[in-house]
Structures are given as C-alpha cells and as structure tokens.
Short mmCIF file of C-alpha atoms and ligand atoms in Angstrom, two decimals:
data_model
loop_
_atom_site.label_atom_id
_atom_site.label_comp_id
_atom_site.label_asym_id
_atom_site.label_seq_id
_atom_site.Cartn_x
_atom_site.Cartn_y
_atom_site.Cartn_z
CA MET A 1 25.31 -3.26 19.55
CA VAL A 2 26.43 -3.52 15.91
CA ASP A 3 29.84 -2.25 14.96
CA VAL A 4 30.55 1.20 13.69
CA GLU A 5 31.23 0.08 10.11
CA ILE A 6 27.69 -1.16 9.59
CA ARG A 7 26.27 1.85 11.35
CA GLU A 8 28.15 4.08 8.94
CA LEU A 9 26.90 2.09 5.98
CA MET A 10 23.30 2.50 7.14
CA GLN A 11 23.60 6.19 8.00
CA PRO A 12 21.83 7.35 4.82
CA PHE A 13 18.73 5.44 5.99
CA VAL A 14 18.65 7.11 9.40
CA LEU A 15 16.64 10.31 9.11
CA SER A 16 17.59 13.28 11.26
CA ASP A 17 14.92 15.33 13.04
CA TYR A 18 15.49 18.06 10.50
CA GLN A 19 14.93 15.67 7.59
CA VAL A 20 11.75 14.32 9.18
CA GLN A 21 10.37 17.83 9.66
CA GLU A 22 11.32 18.80 6.12
CA VAL A 23 9.65 15.72 4.58
CA TYR A 24 6.60 16.47 6.74
CA SER A 25 6.37 20.09 5.51
CA ARG A 26 6.87 19.10 1.88
CA PHE A 27 4.21 16.39 2.20
CA CYS A 28 1.66 18.85 3.62
CA LEU A 29 2.43 21.27 0.82
CA GLU A 30 1.87 18.58 -1.81
CA ILE A 31 -1.50 17.66 -0.31
CA ALA A 32 -2.58 21.30 -0.42
CA LYS A 33 -1.47 21.48 -4.07
CA GLY A 34 -3.24 18.25 -4.98
CA LEU A 35 -6.55 19.50 -3.57
CA ARG A 36 -6.50 22.89 -5.30
CA ARG A 37 -7.65 23.06 -8.92
CA THR A 38 -5.05 25.65 -9.89
CA THR A 39 -2.10 23.62 -8.57
CA HIS A 40 -3.44 20.08 -9.03
CA GLU A 41 -1.50 19.48 -12.26
CA GLN A 42 1.86 20.15 -10.57
CA ALA A 43 1.13 18.08 -7.46
CA SER A 44 2.69 14.64 -7.12
CA THR A 45 -0.01 13.55 -4.64
CA LYS A 46 -3.15 13.80 -6.73
CA CYS A 47 -5.73 13.75 -3.91
CA PHE A 48 -8.52 12.33 -6.07
CA PRO A 49 -12.08 12.71 -4.74
CA THR A 50 -13.60 9.23 -4.50
CA TYR A 51 -17.28 10.28 -4.48
CA VAL A 52 -17.71 8.18 -1.35
CA GLN A 53 -19.47 10.62 0.95
CA ASP A 54 -21.37 8.42 3.38
CA LEU A 55 -19.49 6.54 6.02
CA PRO A 56 -21.18 3.33 7.12
CA THR A 57 -23.63 3.34 10.02
CA GLY A 58 -23.24 -0.35 10.81
CA ASP A 59 -26.87 -1.03 9.85
CA GLU A 60 -26.13 -1.92 6.22
CA MET A 61 -27.70 -5.18 5.00
CA GLY A 62 -27.60 -7.31 1.89
CA LYS A 63 -25.48 -9.58 -0.27
CA TYR A 64 -22.77 -8.09 -2.45
CA LEU A 65 -20.06 -9.36 -4.71
CA ALA A 66 -16.64 -7.81 -4.48
CA LEU A 67 -13.53 -8.00 -6.62
CA ASP A 68 -10.10 -7.16 -5.35
CA LEU A 69 -7.32 -6.47 -7.84
CA GLY A 70 -4.17 -4.65 -6.95
CA GLY A 71 -1.60 -6.79 -5.25
CA THR A 72 -0.05 -10.13 -5.91
CA ASN A 73 -3.39 -11.92 -5.90
CA PHE A 74 -6.79 -11.36 -7.31
CA ARG A 75 -9.83 -12.23 -5.17
CA VAL A 76 -13.54 -12.67 -5.65
CA LEU A 77 -15.71 -12.30 -2.58
CA LEU A 78 -19.30 -12.70 -1.51
CA VAL A 79 -20.03 -10.37 1.38
CA THR A 80 -23.18 -10.55 3.47
CA LEU A 81 -23.81 -7.41 5.47
CA LYS A 82 -26.00 -8.29 8.43
CA GLY A 83 -26.64 -5.03 10.25
CA HIS A 84 -25.39 -4.51 13.85
CA HIS A 85 -21.85 -3.88 12.48
CA GLU A 86 -21.68 -7.54 11.41
CA ALA A 87 -20.64 -9.08 8.10
CA THR A 88 -19.56 -12.46 6.79
CA VAL A 89 -17.22 -12.97 3.88
CA GLU A 90 -16.65 -15.96 1.62
CA SER A 91 -13.80 -15.59 -0.80
CA GLN A 92 -11.65 -17.28 -3.36
CA ILE A 93 -8.13 -16.32 -4.36
CA TYR A 94 -7.03 -16.59 -7.99
CA ALA A 95 -3.50 -16.07 -9.21
CA VAL A 96 -2.81 -13.36 -11.76
CA PRO A 97 -0.34 -15.02 -14.12
CA LYS A 98 2.77 -12.86 -14.66
CA ASP A 99 2.14 -12.51 -18.41
CA LEU A 100 -1.35 -11.13 -17.74
CA MET A 101 0.16 -8.40 -15.55
CA VAL A 102 1.89 -6.92 -18.58
CA GLY A 103 -0.25 -8.31 -21.42
CA PRO A 104 -3.17 -6.59 -23.22
CA GLY A 105 -5.68 -5.06 -20.81
CA VAL A 106 -8.65 -6.78 -22.45
CA GLU A 107 -7.13 -10.17 -21.61
CA LEU A 108 -6.70 -9.16 -17.98
CA PHE A 109 -10.36 -8.15 -17.76
CA ASP A 110 -11.47 -11.32 -19.55
CA HIS A 111 -9.54 -13.33 -16.96
CA ILE A 112 -11.22 -11.40 -14.14
CA ALA A 113 -14.67 -11.98 -15.68
CA GLU A 114 -13.90 -15.69 -16.07
CA CYS A 115 -12.89 -16.04 -12.40
CA LEU A 116 -16.01 -14.13 -11.42
CA ALA A 117 -18.20 -16.45 -13.51
CA LYS A 118 -16.60 -19.53 -11.91
CA PHE A 119 -17.18 -18.09 -8.44
CA VAL A 120 -20.81 -17.31 -9.18
CA ALA A 121 -21.32 -20.83 -10.57
CA LYS A 122 -19.66 -22.42 -7.54
CA HIS A 123 -21.96 -20.50 -5.20
CA ASP A 124 -24.98 -21.29 -7.34
CA MET A 125 -25.86 -17.65 -7.88
CA HIS A 126 -26.49 -17.57 -11.65
CA ASN A 127 -29.99 -16.33 -11.29
CA ALA A 128 -29.53 -13.80 -8.56
CA TYR A 129 -29.07 -10.11 -9.37
CA LEU A 130 -25.86 -9.14 -7.66
CA PRO A 131 -24.43 -5.66 -7.16
CA LEU A 132 -20.66 -5.64 -7.28
CA GLY A 133 -18.03 -3.40 -5.70
CA PHE A 134 -14.70 -3.45 -7.53
CA THR A 135 -11.61 -2.68 -5.47
CA PHE A 136 -9.13 -1.61 -8.10
CA SER A 137 -6.01 -0.48 -6.28
CA PHE A 138 -4.28 1.75 -8.78
CA PRO A 139 -4.41 5.52 -9.22
CA CYS A 140 -7.67 6.52 -10.87
CA ILE A 141 -9.50 9.74 -11.61
CA GLN A 142 -13.03 9.05 -10.44
CA MET A 143 -15.85 10.64 -12.38
CA GLY A 144 -18.49 9.18 -10.09
CA LEU A 145 -18.87 6.22 -7.75
CA ARG A 146 -18.61 3.70 -10.54
CA GLU A 147 -16.62 5.46 -13.21
CA ALA A 148 -12.87 5.70 -12.85
CA LYS A 149 -10.12 6.25 -15.36
CA LEU A 150 -6.77 4.63 -14.65
CA THR A 151 -4.04 7.28 -14.67
CA ARG A 152 -1.03 4.96 -14.46
CA TRP A 153 -0.22 1.37 -13.62
CA THR A 154 1.89 0.66 -10.53
CA LYS A 155 3.23 -2.37 -8.60
CA GLY A 156 4.52 -4.39 -11.54
CA PHE A 157 1.36 -4.16 -13.65
CA ASN A 158 1.66 -2.64 -17.10
CA CYS A 159 -1.15 -3.78 -19.39
CA PRO A 160 -1.46 -1.72 -22.57
CA GLY A 161 -4.87 -0.33 -23.42
CA VAL A 162 -6.07 0.50 -19.92
CA GLU A 163 -4.45 3.80 -18.94
CA GLY A 164 -6.92 6.59 -19.66
CA GLU A 165 -9.81 4.12 -19.89
CA ASP A 166 -12.80 3.65 -17.57
CA VAL A 167 -11.95 0.43 -15.74
CA GLY A 168 -15.54 0.00 -14.49
CA LEU A 169 -16.67 -0.04 -18.09
CA MET A 170 -13.90 -2.46 -19.10
CA LEU A 171 -15.05 -4.88 -16.41
CA HIS A 172 -18.70 -4.42 -17.41
CA ASP A 173 -17.82 -5.15 -21.05
CA ALA A 174 -15.86 -8.26 -20.12
CA ILE A 175 -18.84 -9.56 -18.09
CA GLN A 176 -21.17 -8.79 -21.01
CA ARG A 177 -18.88 -10.58 -23.48
CA ARG A 178 -19.32 -13.78 -21.49
CA GLY A 179 -23.01 -13.14 -20.89
CA ASP A 180 -23.32 -15.84 -18.23
CA ALA A 181 -24.05 -13.78 -15.11
CA GLU A 182 -26.34 -10.96 -13.98
CA ILE A 183 -23.83 -8.73 -12.34
CA ALA A 184 -23.94 -4.94 -12.05
CA VAL A 185 -20.77 -3.00 -11.30
CA VAL A 186 -22.17 -0.41 -8.88
CA ALA A 187 -19.00 0.94 -7.28
CA LEU A 188 -15.33 1.31 -7.98
CA LEU A 189 -12.95 1.99 -5.17
CA ASN A 190 -9.36 2.04 -4.07
CA ASP A 191 -8.15 -0.41 -1.39
CA THR A 192 -7.46 2.49 1.00
CA THR A 193 -11.11 3.54 0.72
CA GLY A 194 -12.14 -0.06 1.38
CA THR A 195 -9.92 -0.08 4.45
CA LEU A 196 -11.37 3.17 5.77
CA MET A 197 -14.95 2.01 5.18
CA SER A 198 -14.35 -1.36 6.73
CA CYS A 199 -12.84 0.19 9.85
CA ALA A 200 -15.52 2.89 10.04
CA HIS A 201 -18.09 0.07 10.01
CA ARG A 202 -16.63 -1.01 13.35
CA ASN A 203 -15.44 2.31 14.73
CA PRO A 204 -17.21 5.58 13.83
CA ASP A 205 -14.08 7.64 14.60
CA CYS A 206 -12.17 6.17 11.67
CA ARG A 207 -11.18 8.97 9.27
CA VAL A 208 -8.02 7.65 7.58
CA GLY A 209 -7.36 4.44 5.61
CA VAL A 210 -3.81 3.29 4.90
CA ILE A 211 -2.26 0.41 2.97
CA VAL A 212 1.33 -0.67 3.52
CA GLY A 213 1.48 -3.80 1.39
CA THR A 214 2.77 -4.48 -2.10
CA GLY A 215 2.05 -0.78 -2.65
CA CYS A 216 1.60 2.09 -0.25
CA ASN A 217 -1.13 4.72 -0.10
CA ALA A 218 -3.73 6.45 2.06
CA CYS A 219 -7.11 8.15 1.93
CA TYR A 220 -8.90 10.36 4.43
CA VAL A 221 -12.16 12.17 5.06
CA GLU A 222 -11.99 15.79 3.90
CA HIS A 223 -14.47 18.67 4.08
CA VAL A 224 -16.02 19.21 0.63
CA ASP A 225 -15.10 22.92 0.66
CA ASN A 226 -11.42 21.92 0.56
CA VAL A 227 -11.83 19.63 -2.46
CA ASP A 228 -11.83 21.82 -5.57
CA LEU A 229 -12.05 18.88 -7.94
CA LEU A 230 -15.42 17.75 -6.60
CA ASP A 231 -18.31 19.14 -8.66
CA THR A 232 -20.60 21.55 -6.80
CA GLU A 233 -23.58 19.23 -7.09
CA PHE A 234 -21.76 16.86 -4.72
CA LYS A 235 -21.20 19.62 -2.19
CA ARG A 236 -24.82 20.52 -1.57
CA ILE A 237 -26.07 17.75 0.66
CA GLN A 238 -23.01 16.02 2.01
CA LYS A 239 -20.25 18.01 3.65
CA GLN A 240 -17.54 15.37 3.46
CA VAL A 241 -15.87 13.16 0.90
CA ILE A 242 -13.15 10.55 1.03
CA VAL A 243 -10.02 11.72 -0.79
CA ASN A 244 -7.60 9.18 -2.26
CA VAL A 245 -4.22 10.83 -1.66
CA GLU A 246 -2.12 8.51 -3.89
CA TRP A 247 0.88 9.33 -1.73
CA GLY A 248 2.93 6.61 -3.41
CA ALA A 249 3.78 9.23 -6.03
CA PHE A 250 5.03 11.76 -3.47
CA GLY A 251 8.57 12.70 -4.49
CA ASP A 252 8.00 12.18 -8.23
CA HIS A 253 8.63 15.89 -8.73
CA GLY A 254 11.90 15.96 -6.83
CA GLN A 255 10.65 16.63 -3.29
CA LEU A 256 12.48 13.62 -1.81
CA GLU A 257 15.83 13.91 -3.58
CA PHE A 258 17.47 15.18 -0.39
CA VAL A 259 16.71 11.92 1.43
CA ARG A 260 16.89 9.35 -1.37
CA THR A 261 19.93 7.05 -1.31
CA ASP A 262 21.96 5.36 -4.06
CA TYR A 263 20.04 2.19 -3.23
CA ASP A 264 16.70 3.93 -3.87
CA ARG A 265 17.97 5.17 -7.21
CA GLU A 266 19.09 1.67 -8.14
CA VAL A 267 15.71 0.17 -7.22
CA ASP A 268 14.03 2.81 -9.36
CA ARG A 269 16.37 2.27 -12.31
CA LYS A 270 15.47 -1.42 -12.45
CA SER A 271 11.73 -0.95 -12.05
CA ILE A 272 9.22 -1.02 -14.90
CA ASN A 273 7.83 2.39 -13.86
CA ARG A 274 11.00 4.47 -13.70
CA SER A 275 10.85 7.85 -11.92
CA GLU A 276 7.34 7.08 -10.74
CA GLN A 277 6.00 6.13 -7.29
CA LEU A 278 9.19 7.18 -5.51
CA PHE A 279 7.63 7.34 -2.02
CA GLU A 280 6.12 3.90 -2.64
CA LYS A 281 9.56 2.59 -3.61
CA MET A 282 10.86 3.54 -0.14
CA THR A 283 7.91 2.24 1.85
CA SER A 284 6.19 -0.76 0.31
CA GLY A 285 6.58 -4.51 0.27
CA MET A 286 7.35 -4.66 -3.41
CA TYR A 287 10.66 -2.85 -2.81
CA LEU A 288 11.84 -3.14 0.81
CA GLY A 289 13.38 -6.59 0.36
CA GLU A 290 15.19 -5.41 -2.76
CA LEU A 291 16.64 -2.46 -0.84
CA VAL A 292 18.00 -4.91 1.74
CA ARG A 293 19.52 -7.07 -1.03
CA LEU A 294 21.36 -4.06 -2.45
CA VAL A 295 22.65 -2.94 0.96
CA LEU A 296 23.74 -6.47 1.83
CA LEU A 297 25.59 -6.74 -1.44
CA ARG A 298 27.40 -3.46 -0.80
CA ALA A 299 28.26 -4.59 2.75
CA LEU A 300 29.72 -7.84 1.42
CA GLU A 301 31.66 -6.14 -1.35
CA ARG A 302 33.19 -3.75 1.17
CA ASN A 303 33.94 -6.60 3.53
CA LYS A 304 31.75 -5.29 6.35
CA ILE A 305 29.71 -8.44 6.95
CA PHE A 306 30.32 -12.22 6.82
CA LYS A 307 34.00 -11.29 6.76
CA LEU A 308 35.37 -14.68 7.69
CA ASN A 309 32.78 -16.83 6.03
CA THR A 310 34.19 -19.40 3.65
CA LYS A 311 31.16 -19.11 1.37
CA ARG A 312 31.60 -15.37 0.83
CA ALA A 313 32.30 -15.50 -2.89
CA ALA A 314 29.32 -17.74 -3.62
CA PHE A 315 27.16 -15.56 -1.38
CA VAL A 316 28.10 -12.44 -3.38
CA ALA A 317 27.48 -14.24 -6.68
CA VAL A 318 23.98 -15.34 -5.65
CA LEU A 319 23.11 -11.83 -4.47
CA GLN A 320 24.43 -10.23 -7.64
CA LYS A 321 22.61 -12.55 -9.98
CA ASN A 322 19.22 -12.74 -8.34
CA VAL A 323 17.28 -9.52 -8.24
CA ASP A 324 14.46 -9.69 -5.65
CA ILE A 325 15.93 -12.81 -4.00
CA PHE A 326 15.64 -11.18 -0.59
CA GLU A 327 11.86 -11.06 -0.28
CA THR A 328 10.24 -8.50 2.01
CA LYS A 329 8.78 -11.29 4.15
CA TYR A 330 12.36 -12.19 5.19
CA ILE A 331 12.73 -8.73 6.72
CA SER A 332 9.83 -9.50 9.06
CA GLU A 333 11.34 -12.85 9.94
CA VAL A 334 14.80 -11.41 10.60
CA GLU A 335 13.42 -8.61 12.74
CA ALA A 336 11.37 -11.09 14.76
CA ASP A 337 14.52 -13.03 15.66
CA SER A 338 15.85 -13.41 19.18
CA PHE A 339 19.41 -12.95 20.37
CA PRO A 340 21.65 -14.99 20.36
CA GLU A 341 20.00 -17.92 18.53
CA PHE A 342 18.72 -16.01 15.49
CA PRO A 343 16.90 -19.09 14.14
CA ASN A 344 15.15 -17.30 11.26
CA THR A 345 18.18 -15.34 10.09
CA ARG A 346 20.34 -18.47 10.09
CA ARG A 347 17.71 -20.45 8.20
CA ILE A 348 17.28 -17.69 5.59
CA VAL A 349 20.99 -17.18 4.86
CA LYS A 350 21.45 -20.92 4.62
CA GLN A 351 18.47 -21.44 2.35
CA LEU A 352 19.18 -18.49 0.04
CA PHE A 353 22.95 -18.32 0.02
CA GLY A 354 24.16 -21.67 1.31
CA VAL A 355 25.82 -19.98 4.29
CA GLU A 356 26.05 -22.37 7.26
CA LYS A 357 26.37 -21.32 10.88
CA ALA A 358 26.25 -17.56 10.51
CA THR A 359 27.94 -15.93 13.51
CA VAL A 360 26.00 -13.95 16.11
CA GLU A 361 27.72 -10.75 14.93
CA ASP A 362 26.72 -11.31 11.31
CA CYS A 363 23.13 -12.06 12.31
CA GLN A 364 23.07 -8.86 14.37
CA LYS A 365 24.37 -6.88 11.43
CA LEU A 366 21.80 -8.27 9.03
CA LYS A 367 19.07 -7.54 11.56
CA TYR A 368 20.32 -3.97 11.87
CA ILE A 369 20.25 -3.52 8.07
CA CYS A 370 16.64 -4.75 7.96
CA GLU A 371 15.72 -2.57 10.90
CA CYS A 372 17.08 0.62 9.32
CA VAL A 373 15.29 -0.02 6.02
CA THR A 374 11.99 -0.75 7.80
CA LYS A 375 12.28 2.11 10.29
CA ARG A 376 12.78 4.57 7.49
CA ALA A 377 9.70 3.18 5.70
CA ALA A 378 7.67 3.40 8.92
CA THR A 379 8.89 6.95 9.49
CA PHE A 380 7.70 8.01 6.05
CA VAL A 381 4.34 6.33 6.59
CA ALA A 382 4.02 8.02 10.00
CA ILE A 383 4.82 11.39 8.43
CA GLY A 384 2.02 10.89 5.91
CA ILE A 385 -0.53 9.71 8.47
CA SER A 386 0.34 12.54 10.89
CA GLY A 387 0.00 15.10 8.10
CA LEU A 388 -3.51 13.82 7.39
CA ILE A 389 -4.55 13.60 11.06
CA ASN A 390 -3.38 17.16 11.68
CA LYS A 391 -5.47 18.33 8.74
CA ILE A 392 -8.68 16.65 9.86
CA ILE A 393 -10.86 18.81 12.11
CA ASP A 394 -11.97 16.06 14.48
CA ARG A 395 -10.00 15.97 17.73
CA ARG A 396 -9.95 12.18 17.87
CA VAL A 397 -8.98 10.26 14.75
CA VAL A 398 -8.80 6.51 14.28
CA VAL A 399 -6.61 5.23 11.44
CA GLY A 400 -7.48 1.94 9.73
CA ILE A 401 -4.46 0.13 8.29
CA ASP A 402 -3.89 -2.99 6.26
CA GLY A 403 -1.31 -4.52 3.94
CA SER A 404 1.23 -7.31 4.28
CA VAL A 405 4.08 -5.13 5.57
CA TYR A 406 1.98 -3.63 8.37
CA ARG A 407 0.23 -6.90 9.16
CA TYR A 408 3.17 -9.28 9.25
CA HIS A 409 6.11 -7.17 10.35
CA PRO A 410 6.51 -7.62 14.11
CA LYS A 411 7.51 -4.02 14.82
CA PHE A 412 6.09 -1.83 12.04
CA ASP A 413 3.12 -0.74 14.14
CA GLY A 414 5.42 0.23 17.02
CA TYR A 415 7.77 2.20 14.74
CA ILE A 416 4.84 4.14 13.25
CA ARG A 417 3.30 4.97 16.62
CA GLU A 418 6.61 6.15 18.03
CA MET A 419 7.09 8.61 15.18
CA MET A 420 3.44 9.71 15.24
CA GLN A 421 3.77 10.67 18.92
CA LYS A 422 6.30 13.24 17.78
CA LEU A 423 4.37 14.55 14.77
CA VAL A 424 0.68 14.59 15.69
CA LYS A 425 -0.30 18.01 17.05
CA PRO A 426 -0.76 18.35 20.78
CA GLY A 427 -4.41 18.14 21.77
CA LYS A 428 -5.17 15.55 19.10
CA GLU A 429 -5.81 11.96 19.99
CA PHE A 430 -5.20 9.07 17.61
CA ASP A 431 -5.43 5.33 17.48
CA ILE A 432 -4.57 2.75 14.84
CA MET A 433 -6.70 -0.27 14.06
CA LEU A 434 -5.98 -3.22 11.81
CA SER A 435 -8.55 -3.44 9.06
CA GLU A 436 -10.55 -6.60 8.62
CA ASP A 437 -10.70 -7.32 4.95
CA GLY A 438 -11.12 -3.80 3.64
CA SER A 439 -11.08 -4.85 0.02
CA GLY A 440 -14.01 -7.21 0.56
CA ARG A 441 -16.15 -5.80 3.32
CA GLY A 442 -15.16 -2.23 2.36
CA ALA A 443 -16.17 -2.82 -1.27
CA ALA A 444 -19.54 -4.23 -0.16
CA LEU A 445 -20.09 -1.20 2.07
CA VAL A 446 -19.35 1.22 -0.76
CA ALA A 447 -21.68 -0.81 -3.00
CA ALA A 448 -24.34 -0.66 -0.26
CA VAL A 449 -23.90 3.09 0.11
CA ALA A 450 -24.04 3.46 -3.68
CA SER A 451 -27.31 1.55 -3.85
CA LYS A 452 -28.75 3.69 -1.04
CA THR A 453 -27.66 6.92 -2.70
CA LYS A 454 -29.29 5.85 -5.95
C1 BGC B 1 -1.58 2.42 -5.89
C2 BGC B 1 -2.67 2.82 -4.94
C3 BGC B 1 -2.93 1.72 -3.94
C4 BGC B 1 -1.65 1.28 -3.27
C5 BGC B 1 -1.85 0.15 -2.27
C6 BGC B 1 -0.36 1.92 -5.14
O1 BGC B 1 0.59 1.42 -6.04
O2 BGC B 1 -1.20 3.51 -6.69
O3 BGC B 1 -3.85 3.13 -5.65
O4 BGC B 1 -3.87 2.16 -2.98
O5 BGC B 1 -0.72 0.88 -4.25
O6 BGC B 1 -2.35 -1.00 -2.86
#
C-alpha cells in the first residue's frame, strides 16, 4: 500500500463514478453531433465516413502493396491474400527523419515514394502492376475510397503544404515524379479502419477498430441512415459504412475541462499542436510517459518520493531539463515489476537519473504513479469503446485493438475490460481481440474491396 501523500498527489487522476458517467454522456453526445450534418461543424469528434462499406469475407485473394504512415516509423508492405482467411506479409521499416516530420510536405511524399521504389526493386516487382492501399493515420475528410483531404496533422507531424490537400494525390504525384514503378493508389485508409478490417477478416463479429499507440482513435460500423455526411448514392446498395470517429480530438471544445489536470495542461502547452487532440493527450503513448515525468517532478519537489536519496538534487535536475525523458515504454516496464525486487524500476531510475538502490517504498510509489496515469487512460478508452458498442445494433460485438500501449502494457487490456463491464449495456456481449498487422493486412483488404467494388 502506498502512503497517503502519494495517493493525495494522484487523486486528480482517479476518476469518480460520477466523472466516468459524465465523460461517457458527453462522449455519446459528441458522436451524435459529429454524425449529423447540422451539428457536424461544432463536434470535436468528426465521425468521418470512410467509404469502406464491405467487410471482408475471408475469401479475398491477390497481391497488394501497402504503406503505413502515422506513428514513429514508416513501413512498406507486400501483402498476399490467400483466401480461407489467410494472408502473408513481407515488410520493411524505414525511419522518418525528424526534420521530415516538420519539413515541406512534398519532401515527405518524395521520401515515401523513394522508400517504395527501393522496396519494389528489392522484391523484383518493377514490371508488375500493383494496387496499393495507403494507411495514412491522421484525420482526413474522405471524398471516396482513395481521395482524402488531411484536416490537421497530429502526433508530432507538422509538414506545411499538406493540410487541406488530397494525400492520395500527393502520393500519386510523388510516384509519378520518380516514374520508376507501376503503382496505383487504390485506397486510402486510417489505421483504425485497417485494424477493424484485419480483425473482421478473422472474426466476422468485429465491428470496432481501436488504436492505442503513439496516437489514439477508433472507428466502427454504422448504419448508413445515421451518417448524414455520406452521399445518398452510397446508401442505396450497402446499408453500412465504417465511420472514423477521430476521438483523439474529443475535449477540444471544452468537454473535458472538468477532468483535466495541471499536468495535462502542461503537456498541451509544450506540444506542437496546442489545444488540439486533448483526449489523445490523456490516452496515447506519445504523452503518457511525459505525464509521468511531470508528476514525478512534482512529487520530488514536494519531497514525497525518494526523500532520503542522496542523489535527489541531480535527479530533479535531470527531470527538469529533459522533456520526454520518461518514455511511455518505461511505464509498461514499471507496471510489470514484481514486489519487492522491482528489477525494472531500479534499472530505469539508475539508468535515467543515476539513482542507485531505490528503496522498496520509492519503487512502490513510482509504480503507483504509473498505474494511476495508465488506469485513467484505459478508463477513457473504455468509455469510448463502450459508447460505440452500445450504439451498434448487433448484440455481440468484437473489438479489434492495436497500438504499442495496448500491445506492450501488461495490464492495459485488463483495465479496459474491467471498466467496460461497468459501461456496456446489459444484454450486450463483447470481446476484444488483438489485431494482426492492421495497417498492412487491413490496407490490402481495403484495396481488395476497392478493386472488387470497381
Ligand atoms: C490520428 C488518427 C489515428 C490515431 C492513431 C491520431 O493522432 O488523428 O487518425 O487513427 O492517431 O494512430
């Protein structure tokens, strides 16, 4: 049990039942606003129709290229869909240099086209005609399956000249400029859509796709009658469409002020997209570690942790100077630690701050700090997922999830499920499945569906 001082410090992160219910109601209201044409402008969750209307059957066949841009890495993939719910994936990871993340958009797309050309050459596919699915994981208004205008950059990207532009066209132009490969961009999708498609390929009950990684977002299958923004011609044959909620922006119009803490405001102040993506800044891997750094710093300054440690002053100095020094992956490691050895926690505080032989009490306190920050994130994610499940008409709903926080944190899945038990309506049944390479396999499936539709 950690002492009362640390519990007091973390109190703002512990949501009461009332707060959970209130966030839930506000979230549902925002979704309703996002879907309706008359209120769409005011909604923080934009609920963009994706134009993906066919879920996979499992019989899809063929070779597809896929691109995945949206997190810390950029990937090129060759996906072979084999029917019988089977697929194989070969992929290559390329770094996105930091300067490209904020440099001119054209240079970013030229870099992507160059990596693509190298990949095609390596796999000896110059002469093959290859359809490509582009997983571009930023908020976009889709005008069709392969046309999408970026509305705003998120997650540390900020390349001028892309917002408001059709990113499918920008990629197409970059490929044309090189002129060394026969590649057709046939589909543009969000990573949440890829996740949903990839999971639906395995499990036909999948209706929700969620990412809790560098960023945080979800999509779900909605009845076309509820999606005002979808043109009528898309409502005639198919009765469903995947909606990209873009819930990372929930709270951007003030809905979360009653639960945001000083630490959240500080994280936002230092970010390159101030006042934007406020829900994302409380739930995703890009920010959770930074929240822990700020809390730890406050705890040290108020003499609530590492009280007797001789390295205290140096510890504080390192924390003050180095924004982002406490990476989100350390949260997973700390929370995986066992009492009373705490091998990970001791290694991390030694490596980062030069603190030797942290006491059991200090390790417990740090673990508690990490736990409160993560539990709050998981609670918010569970609120969002439950809101979507309760909206979907099917009685049984499977949720596909991916992203580094969900995948690598030892308890995130458990925290989400616990909260969902409380929020999902009685009579509904849900399950969560880990997605297998949504951005690759999912992109190929959307490309396959696009080719079929054509
Ligand atoms: C983007 C979403 C994306 C999510 C997860 C957010 O920052 O706005 O489009 O799905 O990150 O990658």
